[in-house]
PDB file of C-alpha atoms in Angstrom:
ATOM      1  CA  MET A 128      -7.836  22.059 -17.647  1.00 60.00           C
ATOM      2  CA  MET A 129      -6.447  21.307 -14.175  1.00 70.00           C
ATOM      3  CA  ILE A 130      -8.238  24.313 -12.673  1.00 75.00           C
ATOM      4  CA  GLU A 131     -11.575  23.143 -14.063  1.00 77.00           C
ATOM      5  CA  MET A 132     -11.073  19.665 -12.599  1.00 81.00           C
ATOM      6  CA  LEU A 133     -10.071  20.979  -9.162  1.00 80.00           C
ATOM      7  CA  SER A 134     -13.110  23.264  -9.024  1.00 84.00           C
ATOM      8  CA  TYR A 135     -15.077  20.211  -7.904  1.00 83.00           C
ATOM      9  CA  GLU A 136     -14.875  19.488  -4.195  1.00 85.00           C
ATOM     10  CA  PHE A 137     -14.904  15.700  -4.666  1.00 83.00           C
ATOM     11  CA  MET A 138     -11.872  16.002  -6.963  1.00 85.00           C
ATOM     12  CA  GLN A 139     -10.020  18.070  -4.373  1.00 88.00           C
ATOM     13  CA  ARG A 140     -10.625  15.342  -1.794  1.00 88.00           C
ATOM     14  CA  ALA A 141      -9.623  12.658  -4.298  1.00 87.00           C
ATOM     15  CA  PHE A 142      -6.348  14.395  -5.191  1.00 89.00           C
ATOM     16  CA  PHE A 143      -5.422  14.976  -1.546  1.00 90.00           C
ATOM     17  CA  ALA A 144      -6.154  11.367  -0.587  1.00 89.00           C
ATOM     18  CA  GLY A 145      -4.485   9.963  -3.711  1.00 90.00           C
ATOM     19  CA  ILE A 146      -1.243  11.919  -3.288  1.00 92.00           C
ATOM     20  CA  LEU A 147      -1.063  11.048   0.421  1.00 92.00           C
ATOM     21  CA  ILE A 148      -1.563   7.344  -0.297  1.00 92.00           C
ATOM     22  CA  ALA A 149       1.035   7.528  -3.102  1.00 93.00           C
ATOM     23  CA  ILE A 150       3.634   8.914  -0.674  1.00 94.00           C
ATOM     24  CA  LEU A 151       2.828   6.366   2.040  1.00 93.00           C
ATOM     25  CA  ALA A 152       2.706   3.382  -0.333  1.00 94.00           C
ATOM     26  CA  SER A 153       5.942   4.238  -2.135  1.00 94.00           C
ATOM     27  CA  VAL A 154       7.954   4.977   1.031  1.00 94.00           C
ATOM     28  CA  SER A 155       6.831   1.759   2.743  1.00 94.00           C
ATOM     29  CA  GLY A 156       7.220  -0.093  -0.546  1.00 93.00           C
ATOM     30  CA  THR A 157      10.931   0.697  -0.587  1.00 93.00           C
ATOM     31  CA  PHE A 158      11.509  -1.394   2.543  1.00 92.00           C
ATOM     32  CA  VAL A 159       9.060  -4.088   1.438  1.00 91.00           C
ATOM     33  CA  VAL A 160      10.836  -4.579  -1.906  1.00 92.00           C
ATOM     34  CA  LEU A 161      14.303  -4.587  -0.311  1.00 89.00           C
ATOM     35  CA  LYS A 162      13.130  -7.308   2.106  1.00 86.00           C
ATOM     36  CA  ARG A 163      11.866  -9.320  -0.905  1.00 82.00           C
ATOM     37  CA  TYR A 164       8.435  -9.153   0.669  1.00 85.00           C
ATOM     38  CA  SER A 165       6.617  -7.641  -2.288  1.00 83.00           C
ATOM     39  CA  MET A 166       3.574  -9.921  -2.079  1.00 86.00           C
ATOM     40  CA  ILE A 167       2.742  -8.815   1.463  1.00 90.00           C
ATOM     41  CA  SER A 168       0.791  -5.807   0.193  1.00 88.00           C
ATOM     42  CA  GLU A 169      -1.458  -8.040  -1.935  1.00 88.00           C
ATOM     43  CA  THR A 170      -1.943 -10.482   0.936  1.00 91.00           C
ATOM     44  CA  LEU A 171      -2.815  -7.766   3.447  1.00 92.00           C
ATOM     45  CA  ALA A 172      -5.155  -6.133   0.943  1.00 91.00           C
ATOM     46  CA  HIS A 173      -7.099  -9.393   0.622  1.00 89.00           C
ATOM     47  CA  SER A 174      -7.071  -9.759   4.413  1.00 91.00           C
ATOM     48  CA  ALA A 175      -8.444  -6.227   4.713  1.00 91.00           C
ATOM     49  CA  LEU A 176     -11.176  -7.272   2.290  1.00 88.00           C
ATOM     50  CA  VAL A 177     -12.326  -9.794   4.918  1.00 90.00           C
ATOM     51  CA  GLY A 178     -12.704  -6.858   7.311  1.00 91.00           C
ATOM     52  CA  VAL A 179     -14.680  -4.929   4.695  1.00 88.00           C
ATOM     53  CA  ALA A 180     -16.941  -7.950   4.110  1.00 86.00           C
ATOM     54  CA  VAL A 181     -17.590  -8.349   7.854  1.00 87.00           C
ATOM     55  CA  ALA A 182     -18.299  -4.629   8.204  1.00 87.00           C
ATOM     56  CA  LEU A 183     -20.710  -4.560   5.258  1.00 82.00           C
ATOM     57  CA  VAL A 184     -22.657  -7.535   6.604  1.00 82.00           C
ATOM     58  CA  ALA A 185     -22.641  -6.342  10.249  1.00 83.00           C
ATOM     59  CA  GLY A 186     -23.189  -2.653   9.453  1.00 81.00           C
ATOM     60  CA  TYR A 187     -19.899  -1.322  10.842  1.00 84.00           C
ATOM     61  CA  ASN A 188     -17.482   1.225   9.342  1.00 82.00           C
ATOM     62  CA  PRO A 189     -15.516  -0.785   6.702  1.00 84.00           C
ATOM     63  CA  LEU A 190     -12.350   1.320   7.021  1.00 84.00           C
ATOM     64  CA  TRP A 191     -11.854   0.689  10.746  1.00 86.00           C
ATOM     65  CA  VAL A 192     -12.615  -3.038  10.550  1.00 91.00           C
ATOM     66  CA  ALA A 193     -10.288  -3.343   7.524  1.00 91.00           C
ATOM     67  CA  VAL A 194      -7.443  -1.741   9.513  1.00 91.00           C
ATOM     68  CA  ILE A 195      -7.948  -4.116  12.462  1.00 93.00           C
ATOM     69  CA  VAL A 196      -8.110  -7.286  10.330  1.00 94.00           C
ATOM     70  CA  SER A 197      -5.156  -6.173   8.196  1.00 94.00           C
ATOM     71  CA  VAL A 198      -2.960  -5.531  11.255  1.00 95.00           C
ATOM     72  CA  LEU A 199      -3.900  -8.889  12.817  1.00 95.00           C
ATOM     73  CA  SER A 200      -3.048 -10.623   9.538  1.00 94.00           C
ATOM     74  CA  ALA A 201       0.313  -8.830   9.395  1.00 94.00           C
ATOM     75  CA  TRP A 202       1.142 -10.055  12.911  1.00 95.00           C
ATOM     76  CA  LEU A 203       0.119 -13.602  11.956  1.00 93.00           C
ATOM     77  CA  ILE A 204       2.374 -13.485   8.872  1.00 90.00           C
ATOM     78  CA  GLU A 205       5.360 -12.293  10.889  1.00 90.00           C
ATOM     79  CA  TYR A 206       4.665 -14.838  13.664  1.00 90.00           C
ATOM     80  CA  LEU A 207       4.528 -17.750  11.210  1.00 87.00           C
ATOM     81  CA  ARG A 208       7.654 -16.530   9.403  1.00 83.00           C
ATOM     82  CA  SER A 209       9.765 -16.086  12.540  1.00 81.00           C
ATOM     83  CA  THR A 210       8.446 -18.975  14.672  1.00 81.00           C
ATOM     84  CA  PHE A 211       7.977 -21.830  12.201  1.00 76.00           C
ATOM     85  CA  ALA A 212      10.692 -20.856   9.692  1.00 65.00           C
ATOM     86  CA  LEU A 213       8.225 -21.127   6.830  1.00 65.00           C
ATOM     87  CA  TYR A 214       9.075 -19.602   3.471  1.00 69.00           C
ATOM     88  CA  SER A 215       7.702 -16.070   3.239  1.00 73.00           C
ATOM     89  CA  ASP A 216       6.198 -16.516  -0.218  1.00 76.00           C
ATOM     90  CA  ALA A 217       4.413 -19.701   0.890  1.00 81.00           C
ATOM     91  CA  ILE A 218       2.883 -17.970   3.932  1.00 84.00           C
ATOM     92  CA  LEU A 219       1.732 -15.038   1.823  1.00 86.00           C
ATOM     93  CA  SER A 220       0.243 -17.283  -0.845  1.00 86.00           C
ATOM     94  CA  ILE A 221      -1.699 -19.324   1.731  1.00 88.00           C
ATOM     95  CA  LEU A 222      -3.108 -16.275   3.526  1.00 90.00           C
ATOM     96  CA  LEU A 223      -3.911 -14.464   0.268  1.00 89.00           C
ATOM     97  CA  SER A 224      -5.990 -17.381  -1.028  1.00 88.00           C
ATOM     98  CA  GLY A 225      -7.582 -18.046   2.344  1.00 91.00           C
ATOM     99  CA  SER A 226      -8.522 -14.413   2.946  1.00 89.00           C
ATOM    100  CA  LEU A 227     -10.166 -14.050  -0.449  1.00 84.00           C
ATOM    101  CA  ALA A 228     -12.145 -17.271   0.086  1.00 89.00           C
ATOM    102  CA  VAL A 229     -13.330 -16.138   3.541  1.00 90.00           C
ATOM    103  CA  ALA A 230     -14.338 -12.703   2.215  1.00 83.00           C
ATOM    104  CA  VAL A 231     -16.399 -14.192  -0.627  1.00 80.00           C
ATOM    105  CA  ILE A 232     -18.142 -16.650   1.721  1.00 86.00           C
ATOM    106  CA  ILE A 233     -18.980 -13.947   4.289  1.00 82.00           C
ATOM    107  CA  VAL A 234     -20.412 -11.668   1.631  1.00 75.00           C
ATOM    108  CA  SER A 235     -22.321 -14.497  -0.045  1.00 77.00           C
ATOM    109  CA  VAL A 236     -23.881 -15.636   3.240  1.00 76.00           C
ATOM    110  CA  GLY A 237     -24.750 -12.058   4.161  1.00 67.00           C
ATOM    111  CA  GLY A 238     -26.066 -11.247   0.699  1.00 66.00           C
ATOM    112  CA  GLU A 239     -23.940  -8.104   0.476  1.00 55.00           C
ATOM    113  CA  PHE A 240     -21.958  -8.697  -2.720  1.00 56.00           C
ATOM    114  CA  ASN A 241     -22.913  -5.309  -4.104  1.00 59.00           C
ATOM    115  CA  ASN A 242     -21.382  -2.113  -5.414  1.00 59.00           C
ATOM    116  CA  SER A 243     -19.866  -1.329  -2.006  1.00 68.00           C
ATOM    117  CA  LEU A 244     -17.590  -4.366  -2.108  1.00 71.00           C
ATOM    118  CA  PHE A 245     -16.910  -3.818  -5.812  1.00 71.00           C
ATOM    119  CA  ALA A 246     -15.607  -0.347  -4.946  1.00 74.00           C
ATOM    120  CA  TYR A 247     -13.149  -1.874  -2.459  1.00 79.00           C
ATOM    121  CA  LEU A 248     -11.974  -4.420  -5.027  1.00 77.00           C
ATOM    122  CA  PHE A 249     -11.083  -1.894  -7.712  1.00 76.00           C
ATOM    123  CA  GLY A 250     -11.014   1.417  -5.834  1.00 77.00           C
ATOM    124  CA  SER A 251     -13.387   4.352  -5.840  1.00 76.00           C
ATOM    125  CA  ILE A 252     -11.246   7.405  -5.235  1.00 75.00           C
ATOM    126  CA  LEU A 253     -13.964   9.835  -6.339  1.00 70.00           C
ATOM    127  CA  SER A 254     -16.243   8.724  -3.508  1.00 73.00           C
ATOM    128  CA  VAL A 255     -13.740   9.573  -0.753  1.00 80.00           C
ATOM    129  CA  SER A 256     -15.498  11.500   2.027  1.00 80.00           C
ATOM    130  CA  GLY A 257     -14.242  14.201   4.340  1.00 83.00           C
ATOM    131  CA  GLU A 258     -14.187  11.664   7.192  1.00 83.00           C
ATOM    132  CA  ASP A 259     -12.019   9.347   5.067  1.00 82.00           C
ATOM    133  CA  ILE A 260      -9.591  12.208   4.443  1.00 86.00           C
ATOM    134  CA  VAL A 261      -9.212  12.918   8.173  1.00 88.00           C
ATOM    135  CA  THR A 262      -8.696   9.220   8.976  1.00 86.00           C
ATOM    136  CA  ILE A 263      -6.140   8.752   6.188  1.00 86.00           C
ATOM    137  CA  PHE A 264      -4.278  11.910   7.218  1.00 89.00           C
ATOM    138  CA  ILE A 265      -4.042  10.997  10.929  1.00 90.00           C
ATOM    139  CA  PHE A 266      -3.010   7.365  10.444  1.00 87.00           C
ATOM    140  CA  GLY A 267      -0.889   8.262   7.434  1.00 88.00           C
ATOM    141  CA  PHE A 268       1.038  10.890   9.398  1.00 91.00           C
ATOM    142  CA  ILE A 269       1.757   8.402  12.211  1.00 92.00           C
ATOM    143  CA  ALA A 270       2.827   5.701   9.714  1.00 92.00           C
ATOM    144  CA  LEU A 271       5.116   8.077   7.798  1.00 91.00           C
ATOM    145  CA  PHE A 272       6.665   9.390  11.024  1.00 94.00           C
ATOM    146  CA  LEU A 273       7.498   5.847  12.183  1.00 94.00           C
ATOM    147  CA  LEU A 274       8.904   4.877   8.770  1.00 93.00           C
ATOM    148  CA  LEU A 275      11.214   7.898   8.754  1.00 92.00           C
ATOM    149  CA  ALA A 276      12.150   7.585  12.450  1.00 94.00           C
ATOM    150  CA  PHE A 277      13.315   3.971  12.030  1.00 94.00           C
ATOM    151  CA  SER A 278      14.401   4.161   8.391  1.00 92.00           C
ATOM    152  CA  LYS A 279      18.059   3.319   9.136  1.00 92.00           C
ATOM    153  CA  GLU A 280      17.088   0.268  11.199  1.00 93.00           C
ATOM    154  CA  PHE A 281      14.555  -0.922   8.599  1.00 93.00           C
ATOM    155  CA  TYR A 282      17.164  -0.553   5.867  1.00 91.00           C
ATOM    156  CA  PHE A 283      19.780  -2.434   7.895  1.00 91.00           C
ATOM    157  CA  ILE A 284      17.339  -5.295   8.582  1.00 90.00           C
ATOM    158  CA  ALA A 285      16.292  -5.425   4.914  1.00 87.00           C
ATOM    159  CA  TYR A 286      19.953  -5.538   3.849  1.00 84.00           C
ATOM    160  CA  ASP A 287      21.036  -8.290   6.266  1.00 85.00           C
ATOM    161  CA  GLU A 288      18.768  -9.423   9.101  1.00 86.00           C
ATOM    162  CA  GLU A 289      21.369 -11.658  10.770  1.00 87.00           C
ATOM    163  CA  VAL A 290      24.019  -8.947  10.912  1.00 89.00           C
ATOM    164  CA  ALA A 291      21.404  -6.532  12.258  1.00 89.00           C
ATOM    165  CA  LYS A 292      20.675  -8.985  15.103  1.00 89.00           C
ATOM    166  CA  THR A 293      24.321  -9.285  16.049  1.00 90.00           C
ATOM    167  CA  SER A 294      24.602  -5.482  15.984  1.00 89.00           C
ATOM    168  CA  GLY A 295      22.072  -5.219  18.798  1.00 89.00           C
ATOM    169  CA  ILE A 296      19.101  -4.041  16.741  1.00 91.00           C
ATOM    170  CA  LYS A 297      15.743  -5.327  17.990  1.00 92.00           C
ATOM    171  CA  VAL A 298      14.995  -7.081  14.720  1.00 92.00           C
ATOM    172  CA  LYS A 299      11.882  -8.976  15.830  1.00 91.00           C
ATOM    173  CA  LEU A 300      10.198  -5.895  17.289  1.00 94.00           C
ATOM    174  CA  LEU A 301      11.049  -3.752  14.263  1.00 94.00           C
ATOM    175  CA  ASN A 302       9.814  -6.437  11.851  1.00 93.00           C
ATOM    176  CA  TYR A 303       6.473  -6.418  13.659  1.00 95.00           C
ATOM    177  CA  LEU A 304       6.443  -2.621  13.532  1.00 95.00           C
ATOM    178  CA  LEU A 305       7.145  -2.571   9.786  1.00 95.00           C
ATOM    179  CA  VAL A 306       4.417  -5.077   8.894  1.00 94.00           C
ATOM    180  CA  THR A 307       1.990  -3.166  11.143  1.00 95.00           C
ATOM    181  CA  ILE A 308       2.735   0.081   9.307  1.00 95.00           C
ATOM    182  CA  VAL A 309       2.354  -1.632   5.926  1.00 94.00           C
ATOM    183  CA  ALA A 310      -0.932  -3.214   7.070  1.00 94.00           C
ATOM    184  CA  ILE A 311      -2.364   0.159   8.088  1.00 93.00           C
ATOM    185  CA  ILE A 312      -1.280   1.808   4.837  1.00 93.00           C
ATOM    186  CA  VAL A 313      -2.801  -1.029   2.783  1.00 93.00           C
ATOM    187  CA  ALA A 314      -6.089  -0.884   4.702  1.00 91.00           C
ATOM    188  CA  LEU A 315      -6.275   2.892   4.207  1.00 87.00           C
ATOM    189  CA  SER A 316      -5.493   2.506   0.514  1.00 87.00           C
ATOM    190  CA  ILE A 317      -7.982  -0.114  -0.647  1.00 85.00           C
ATOM    191  CA  ARG A 318     -10.903   2.332  -0.733  1.00 79.00           C
ATOM    192  CA  ILE A 319      -8.890   4.562  -3.059  1.00 80.00           C
ATOM    193  CA  ILE A 320      -6.763   2.229  -5.193  1.00 82.00           C
ATOM    194  CA  GLY A 321      -8.598  -1.062  -4.635  1.00 83.00           C
ATOM    195  CA  THR A 322      -7.705  -4.425  -3.132  1.00 82.00           C
ATOM    196  CA  LEU A 323      -6.580  -5.841  -6.464  1.00 75.00           C
ATOM    197  CA  LEU A 324      -4.357  -2.859  -7.339  1.00 83.00           C
ATOM    198  CA  ILE A 325      -2.742  -1.483  -4.149  1.00 88.00           C
ATOM    199  CA  GLY A 326       0.201  -3.901  -4.446  1.00 86.00           C
ATOM    200  CA  ALA A 327       1.143  -2.274  -7.739  1.00 89.00           C
ATOM    201  CA  LEU A 328       1.329   1.227  -6.233  1.00 91.00           C
ATOM    202  CA  MET A 329       3.411  -0.056  -3.328  1.00 93.00           C
ATOM    203  CA  VAL A 330       5.889  -2.124  -5.362  1.00 93.00           C
ATOM    204  CA  ILE A 331       6.204  -0.837  -8.944  1.00 95.00           C
ATOM    205  CA  PRO A 332       7.425   2.742  -8.163  1.00 96.00           C
ATOM    206  CA  THR A 333      10.238   1.299  -6.046  1.00 95.00           C
ATOM    207  CA  VAL A 334      11.195  -1.286  -8.676  1.00 95.00           C
ATOM    208  CA  ALA A 335      11.203   1.484 -11.304  1.00 96.00           C
ATOM    209  CA  ALA A 336      13.379   3.702  -9.081  1.00 96.00           C
ATOM    210  CA  LEU A 337      15.827   0.843  -8.436  1.00 95.00           C
ATOM    211  CA  GLN A 338      16.623   0.746 -12.148  1.00 94.00           C
ATOM    212  CA  TYR A 339      18.536   4.044 -11.795  1.00 94.00           C
ATOM    213  CA  LYS A 340      20.932   2.606  -9.158  1.00 91.00           C
ATOM    214  CA  VAL A 341      21.333   5.877  -7.265  1.00 90.00           C
ATOM    215  CA  GLY A 342      21.487   4.713  -3.641  1.00 88.00           C
ATOM    216  CA  PHE A 343      18.851   4.201  -0.983  1.00 89.00           C
ATOM    217  CA  LEU A 344      17.767   7.783  -0.247  1.00 91.00           C
ATOM    218  CA  ARG A 345      17.568   8.849  -3.879  1.00 94.00           C
ATOM    219  CA  THR A 346      15.773   5.627  -4.775  1.00 94.00           C
ATOM    220  CA  SER A 347      13.177   6.339  -2.060  1.00 94.00           C
ATOM    221  CA  PHE A 348      12.761   9.895  -3.340  1.00 95.00           C
ATOM    222  CA  LEU A 349      12.414   8.731  -6.955  1.00 96.00           C
ATOM    223  CA  SER A 350       9.853   6.160  -5.873  1.00 96.00           C
ATOM    224  CA  VAL A 351       7.716   8.857  -4.247  1.00 96.00           C
ATOM    225  CA  ILE A 352       8.002  11.071  -7.343  1.00 97.00           C
ATOM    226  CA  PHE A 353       6.936   8.220  -9.640  1.00 97.00           C
ATOM    227  CA  ALA A 354       3.972   7.309  -7.417  1.00 96.00           C
ATOM    228  CA  VAL A 355       2.739  10.909  -7.098  1.00 96.00           C
ATOM    229  CA  ILE A 356       3.068  11.539 -10.853  1.00 96.00           C
ATOM    230  CA  SER A 357       1.127   8.331 -11.537  1.00 95.00           C
ATOM    231  CA  VAL A 358      -1.690   9.402  -9.219  1.00 93.00           C
ATOM    232  CA  ILE A 359      -1.932  12.910 -10.696  1.00 93.00           C
ATOM    233  CA  VAL A 360      -1.814  11.755 -14.326  1.00 94.00           C
ATOM    234  CA  GLY A 361      -4.017   8.732 -13.663  1.00 93.00           C
ATOM    235  CA  MET A 362      -6.724  10.762 -11.927  1.00 90.00           C
ATOM    236  CA  THR A 363      -6.652  13.422 -14.625  1.00 91.00           C
ATOM    237  CA  LEU A 364      -7.112  10.803 -17.349  1.00 92.00           C
ATOM    238  CA  SER A 365      -9.791   9.126 -15.252  1.00 88.00           C
ATOM    239  CA  PHE A 366     -11.727  12.387 -14.870  1.00 87.00           C
ATOM    240  CA  TYR A 367     -11.652  13.456 -18.524  1.00 89.00           C
ATOM    241  CA  PHE A 368     -12.068  10.048 -20.155  1.00 90.00           C
ATOM    242  CA  SER A 369     -14.404   8.432 -17.578  1.00 86.00           C
ATOM    243  CA  LEU A 370     -11.937   5.632 -16.785  1.00 87.00           C
ATOM    244  CA  PRO A 371     -11.657   3.625 -13.534  1.00 85.00           C
ATOM    245  CA  SER A 372      -9.312   5.671 -11.336  1.00 85.00           C
ATOM    246  CA  GLY A 373      -7.429   2.808  -9.624  1.00 86.00           C
ATOM    247  CA  ALA A 374      -6.706   0.924 -12.841  1.00 88.00           C
ATOM    248  CA  THR A 375      -5.674   4.119 -14.658  1.00 91.00           C
ATOM    249  CA  ILE A 376      -3.204   5.013 -11.889  1.00 92.00           C
ATOM    250  CA  VAL A 377      -1.668   1.532 -12.039  1.00 92.00           C
ATOM    251  CA  LEU A 378      -1.284   1.726 -15.825  1.00 94.00           C
ATOM    252  CA  CYS A 379       0.502   5.066 -15.399  1.00 96.00           C
ATOM    253  CA  VAL A 380       2.973   3.649 -12.897  1.00 95.00           C
ATOM    254  CA  LEU A 381       3.496   0.630 -15.170  1.00 96.00           C
ATOM    255  CA  SER A 382       4.328   3.015 -18.008  1.00 97.00           C
ATOM    256  CA  ILE A 383       6.924   4.731 -15.808  1.00 97.00           C
ATOM    257  CA  PHE A 384       8.418   1.315 -14.969  1.00 97.00           C
ATOM    258  CA  VAL A 385       8.712   0.353 -18.656  1.00 96.00           C
ATOM    259  CA  LEU A 386      10.244   3.752 -19.453  1.00 96.00           C
ATOM    260  CA  SER A 387      12.746   3.304 -16.616  1.00 96.00           C
ATOM    261  CA  LEU A 388      13.732  -0.086 -17.987  1.00 94.00           C
ATOM    262  CA  LEU A 389      14.313   1.382 -21.466  1.00 94.00           C
ATOM    263  CA  ILE A 390      16.311   4.341 -20.132  1.00 92.00           C
ATOM    264  CA  ASN A 391      18.551   2.086 -18.049  1.00 88.00           C
ATOM    265  CA  LYS A 392      18.809  -0.752 -20.563  1.00 78.00           C
ATOM    266  CA  LYS A 393      22.604  -0.730 -20.447  1.00 64.00           C
TER     267      LYS A 393
END
């Protein structure tokens, strides 16, 4: 069954892109969840949608514009949080609503509310091109390298930001670096998982892994395993039952979360 599915070139591209995004989203999601910043993925996804809307209307490459807008939004979030001492959830809620409103207005004015934008809302993993694969691989490799290189510092900051400051860690710089990495991963992911669903793939595997209470490294590893399994199972079900790929993947990772809760009930 698997061999038949992978005989199609578009499915090979979809599996490669999906597994890569699963690894990136779950690894970055570990730090995001520990910082109690879970909504940032949703907010940046909606910000990236503004970039997609602008690109569709202006005729640019949506992926590149989405990355730029998402990174700028991440910097704005971190600036507002650190400079004005605003509550993180309030900042994220404001930008999420504002970004979605701006995206809808841009698309409405440009008359481009079509299947292209719909694909970015809910994901269209089967339409991933060879160029998309190369872009995701290059940026994904850089993002993963930075996450692993500064993993100890990110964990320390997530655990206690004030103590990290007094220990001489460049907290402000590393916070900007983390949100930049998350922004890039989100922007790369929305074509595959969708704007409305990427937050689930970034947060739920980590929350499921945390139920096992096995320490940071093992939790990160479990999170990756859960995300990859969800992508493989979700795409297989999507292929054979003609289901939306992004939504099917999210339902799979939700199932793993529920199972983890039941296993660790005590």
